[in-house]
mmCIF file of C-alpha atoms in Angstrom:
data_model
loop_
_atom_site.group_PDB
_atom_site.id
_atom_site.type_symbol
_atom_site.label_atom_id
_atom_site.label_comp_id
_atom_site.label_asym_id
_atom_site.label_seq_id
_atom_site.Cartn_x
_atom_site.Cartn_y
_atom_site.Cartn_z
ATOM 1 C CA ALA P 1 0.000 0.000 0.000
ATOM 2 C CA THR P 2 1.140 3.511 -0.651
ATOM 3 C CA LEU P 3 0.441 6.697 1.239
ATOM 4 C CA ALA P 4 0.806 8.873 -1.854
ATOM 5 C CA ASP P 5 -1.501 9.436 -4.796
ATOM 6 C CA SER P 6 -1.027 7.135 -7.760
ATOM 7 C CA ASP P 7 1.283 9.732 -9.344
ATOM 8 C CA GLY P 8 3.506 9.671 -6.226
ATOM 9 C CA ASN P 9 2.555 13.165 -5.081
ATOM 10 C CA ASP P 10 1.046 13.528 -1.623
ATOM 11 C CA GLN P 11 0.097 17.149 -2.445
ATOM 12 C CA GLY P 12 1.063 18.404 1.016
ATOM 13 C CA ARG P 13 -1.574 16.371 2.837
ATOM 14 C CA ARG P 14 -0.841 15.459 6.423
ATOM 15 C CA ILE P 15 -1.253 11.845 7.468
ATOM 16 C CA LEU P 16 -1.996 10.770 11.028
ATOM 17 C CA LEU P 17 -1.496 7.077 11.734
ATOM 18 C CA THR P 18 -3.054 6.231 15.093
ATOM 19 C CA ILE P 19 -2.452 2.872 16.731
ATOM 20 C CA ASP P 20 -4.454 2.300 19.889
ATOM 21 C CA GLN P 21 -3.598 -0.527 22.280
ATOM 22 C CA PHE P 22 -0.100 -0.742 20.848
ATOM 23 C CA GLU P 23 0.841 -3.037 23.737
ATOM 24 C CA GLU P 24 -0.773 -5.824 21.746
ATOM 25 C CA ILE P 25 2.352 -5.919 19.568
ATOM 26 C CA PHE P 26 3.958 -7.509 22.645
ATOM 27 C CA SER P 27 1.022 -9.394 24.139
ATOM 28 C CA LEU P 28 -0.523 -10.891 20.980
ATOM 29 C CA CYS P 29 2.299 -11.050 18.442
ATOM 30 C CA LEU P 30 4.352 -14.091 19.401
ATOM 31 C CA ASP P 31 6.606 -13.974 16.322
ATOM 32 C CA GLN P 32 9.543 -11.823 17.422
ATOM 33 C CA GLU P 33 10.802 -11.325 13.846
ATOM 34 C CA GLU P 34 7.370 -10.178 12.653
ATOM 35 C CA ARG P 35 7.142 -7.782 15.609
ATOM 36 C CA GLN P 36 10.605 -6.377 14.882
ATOM 37 C CA ASP P 37 9.799 -5.933 11.177
ATOM 38 C CA PHE P 38 6.612 -4.040 12.003
ATOM 39 C CA ILE P 39 8.351 -1.773 14.519
ATOM 40 C CA GLU P 40 11.117 -1.028 12.005
ATOM 41 C CA TRP P 41 8.503 -0.229 9.351
ATOM 42 C CA LEU P 42 6.703 2.014 11.810
ATOM 43 C CA VAL P 43 9.870 3.892 12.769
ATOM 44 C CA ALA P 44 10.836 4.393 9.121
ATOM 45 C CA SER P 45 7.375 5.488 7.918
ATOM 46 C CA PRO P 46 7.617 9.157 8.969
ATOM 47 C CA ILE P 47 11.088 9.295 7.419
ATOM 48 C CA ARG P 48 9.748 7.981 4.087
ATOM 49 C CA HIS P 49 6.640 10.148 4.380
ATOM 50 C CA PRO P 50 7.606 13.477 6.013
ATOM 51 C CA ASN P 51 3.950 14.544 6.284
ATOM 52 C CA MET P 52 3.151 11.502 8.421
ATOM 53 C CA VAL P 53 2.768 11.566 12.184
ATOM 54 C CA VAL P 54 2.496 8.326 14.152
ATOM 55 C CA LEU P 55 0.491 8.331 17.366
ATOM 56 C CA LEU P 56 0.776 5.290 19.625
ATOM 57 C CA ALA P 57 -1.425 4.675 22.655
ATOM 58 C CA MET P 58 -0.451 1.954 25.065
ATOM 59 C CA ARG P 59 -0.613 0.913 28.684
ATOM 60 C CA ALA P 60 2.239 2.102 30.860
ATOM 61 C CA ASP P 61 3.131 -1.402 32.034
ATOM 62 C CA PHE P 62 4.366 -2.200 28.493
ATOM 63 C CA MET P 63 6.574 0.891 28.199
ATOM 64 C CA GLY P 64 9.703 -1.044 29.225
ATOM 65 C CA LEU P 65 9.225 -3.466 26.341
ATOM 66 C CA LEU P 66 8.806 -0.590 23.917
ATOM 67 C CA LEU P 67 11.876 1.188 25.259
ATOM 68 C CA SER P 68 13.925 -1.976 24.745
ATOM 69 C CA GLN P 69 13.639 -1.246 21.014
ATOM 70 C CA SER P 70 16.579 1.157 20.528
ATOM 71 C CA ALA P 71 15.169 2.895 17.451
ATOM 72 C CA VAL P 72 11.902 3.532 19.258
ATOM 73 C CA ALA P 73 13.561 4.628 22.494
ATOM 74 C CA ASP P 74 15.431 7.381 20.651
ATOM 75 C CA LEU P 75 12.217 8.656 19.057
ATOM 76 C CA LEU P 76 10.327 8.685 22.356
ATOM 77 C CA GLN P 77 12.797 10.908 24.201
ATOM 78 C CA ASP P 78 10.998 14.148 23.293
ATOM 79 C CA ALA P 79 7.718 12.746 22.020
ATOM 80 C CA THR P 80 6.036 11.045 24.952
ATOM 81 C CA THR P 81 2.997 12.154 26.906
ATOM 82 C CA ILE P 82 2.042 10.261 30.017
ATOM 83 C CA LEU P 83 -1.633 10.392 30.943
ATOM 84 C CA GLY P 84 -2.619 9.656 34.501
ATOM 85 C CA ALA P 85 -5.845 8.149 35.686
ATOM 86 C CA MET P 86 -8.958 9.932 34.534
ATOM 87 C CA GLN P 87 -10.714 11.951 37.219
ATOM 88 C CA PRO P 88 -14.471 11.452 37.741
ATOM 89 C CA GLN P 89 -15.287 14.910 36.356
ATOM 90 C CA ASP P 90 -13.328 14.097 33.180
ATOM 91 C CA LEU P 91 -15.140 10.792 32.782
ATOM 92 C CA ARG P 92 -18.478 12.536 33.319
ATOM 93 C CA LEU P 93 -17.652 14.978 30.524
ATOM 94 C CA ILE P 94 -16.612 12.143 28.204
ATOM 95 C CA ILE P 95 -19.930 10.414 28.891
ATOM 96 C CA GLU P 96 -22.245 13.428 28.667
ATOM 97 C CA GLN P 97 -20.790 15.689 25.997
ATOM 98 C CA PRO P 98 -21.190 13.410 22.935
ATOM 99 C CA ALA P 99 -24.813 12.774 23.928
ATOM 100 C CA TRP P 100 -25.482 16.491 24.325
ATOM 101 C CA LEU P 101 -24.001 17.138 20.881
ATOM 102 C CA GLN P 102 -26.530 14.657 19.460
ATOM 103 C CA LYS P 103 -29.347 16.214 21.548
ATOM 104 C CA VAL P 104 -29.671 13.056 23.634
ATOM 105 C CA ASN P 105 -30.142 13.270 27.403
ATOM 106 C CA PHE P 106 -29.436 10.955 30.300
ATOM 107 C CA GLU P 107 -32.174 10.513 32.857
ATOM 108 C CA PRO P 108 -31.344 12.449 36.020
ATOM 109 C CA GLY P 109 -28.882 10.554 38.190
ATOM 110 C CA LEU P 110 -27.957 7.978 35.549
ATOM 111 C CA VAL P 111 -24.463 9.292 34.842
ATOM 112 C CA SER P 112 -23.768 9.469 38.582
ATOM 113 C CA ARG P 113 -25.003 5.891 38.910
ATOM 114 C CA LEU P 114 -22.758 4.752 36.062
ATOM 115 C CA LEU P 115 -19.763 6.568 37.583
ATOM 116 C CA ALA P 116 -20.441 4.991 40.981
ATOM 117 C CA ASP P 117 -20.617 1.548 39.366
ATOM 118 C CA VAL P 118 -17.322 2.117 37.557
ATOM 119 C CA GLY P 119 -15.546 3.457 40.630
ATOM 120 C CA ASN P 120 -11.902 4.224 40.064
ATOM 121 C CA ALA P 121 -10.847 0.838 38.736
ATOM 122 C CA PRO P 122 -7.925 1.122 36.325
ATOM 123 C CA GLY P 123 -8.678 0.197 32.748
ATOM 124 C CA SER P 124 -12.409 0.783 33.085
ATOM 125 C CA LEU P 125 -12.742 3.198 30.161
ATOM 126 C CA PRO P 126 -13.293 0.452 27.526
ATOM 127 C CA LEU P 127 -16.004 -1.081 29.715
ATOM 128 C CA VAL P 128 -17.697 2.325 30.064
ATOM 129 C CA GLU P 129 -17.472 2.790 26.296
ATOM 130 C CA PHE P 130 -19.048 -0.601 25.671
ATOM 131 C CA THR P 131 -21.828 0.074 28.176
ATOM 132 C CA LEU P 132 -22.541 3.447 26.576
ATOM 133 C CA SER P 133 -22.670 1.920 23.089
ATOM 134 C CA GLN P 134 -25.256 -0.573 24.351
ATOM 135 C CA LEU P 135 -27.238 2.215 25.993
ATOM 136 C CA TRP P 136 -27.044 4.290 22.819
ATOM 137 C CA GLN P 137 -28.656 1.473 20.848
ATOM 138 C CA ASN P 138 -31.438 1.248 23.425
ATOM 139 C CA ARG P 139 -32.188 4.951 23.805
ATOM 140 C CA SER P 140 -35.806 6.010 23.695
ATOM 141 C CA ASP P 141 -37.027 9.342 22.332
ATOM 142 C CA ASN P 142 -33.574 10.888 22.716
ATOM 143 C CA TRP P 143 -33.281 9.674 26.293
ATOM 144 C CA ILE P 144 -30.886 7.178 27.836
ATOM 145 C CA THR P 145 -32.767 5.682 30.749
ATOM 146 C CA HIS P 146 -32.209 3.945 34.065
ATOM 147 C CA ASP P 147 -34.448 1.159 32.791
ATOM 148 C CA ALA P 148 -32.178 0.497 29.779
ATOM 149 C CA TYR P 149 -29.114 0.597 32.046
ATOM 150 C CA THR P 150 -30.682 -1.951 34.394
ATOM 151 C CA LYS P 151 -31.844 -4.209 31.532
ATOM 152 C CA ASN P 152 -28.312 -4.137 30.056
ATOM 153 C CA GLY P 153 -26.898 -5.279 33.401
ATOM 154 C CA GLY P 154 -25.185 -2.012 34.299
ATOM 155 C CA VAL P 155 -21.475 -1.596 33.695
ATOM 156 C CA THR P 156 -20.477 -5.040 34.908
ATOM 157 C CA GLY P 157 -23.272 -6.944 33.196
ATOM 158 C CA ALA P 158 -23.332 -5.230 29.787
ATOM 159 C CA LEU P 159 -20.389 -7.126 28.330
ATOM 160 C CA THR P 160 -21.387 -10.392 29.991
ATOM 161 C CA ASN P 161 -24.938 -10.166 28.640
ATOM 162 C CA TYR P 162 -23.654 -9.312 25.169
ATOM 163 C CA ALA P 163 -21.151 -12.202 25.171
ATOM 164 C CA ASN P 164 -23.780 -14.632 26.420
ATOM 165 C CA GLY P 165 -26.100 -13.511 23.625
ATOM 166 C CA ILE P 166 -23.409 -14.141 21.012
ATOM 167 C CA TYR P 167 -22.538 -17.492 22.577
ATOM 168 C CA GLY P 168 -26.198 -18.475 22.610
ATOM 169 C CA LYS P 169 -26.402 -17.897 18.844
ATOM 170 C CA LEU P 170 -23.501 -20.266 18.115
#
């Protein structure tokens, strides 16, 4: 695949390559040579394509493995941002703002209930996202309701109920 037009001219366009959950290169890719080839390709891509920016998101507990790659370690010296745990007010904004933009409302107290169910467990953001996607599909007249949240099983039951439904269809 090429990042340029068929005539080889990228016409000054900027390219953002975003790789979320980059830690999976270490946790899921068991072929060390394949992993090394991909990392080398990734490091060389912005050099071959000067208008390209690579954004990696990964869990902090895999940072040591990434830093063991010398070419990557050099690039990360001045290009790393560490994000701490999300505060409840930040999570509330992430939950409410997209709904507001779509003119969808949460029943009073529902976001507080969801936040209480999530607590401050690390790594809970994907579970919140999944729960919200289930609630979004079950909204009623531009409202996300306590009833839908309860029927979905709340934060802890949403994924379980979904997986059981898929399993039941097999």
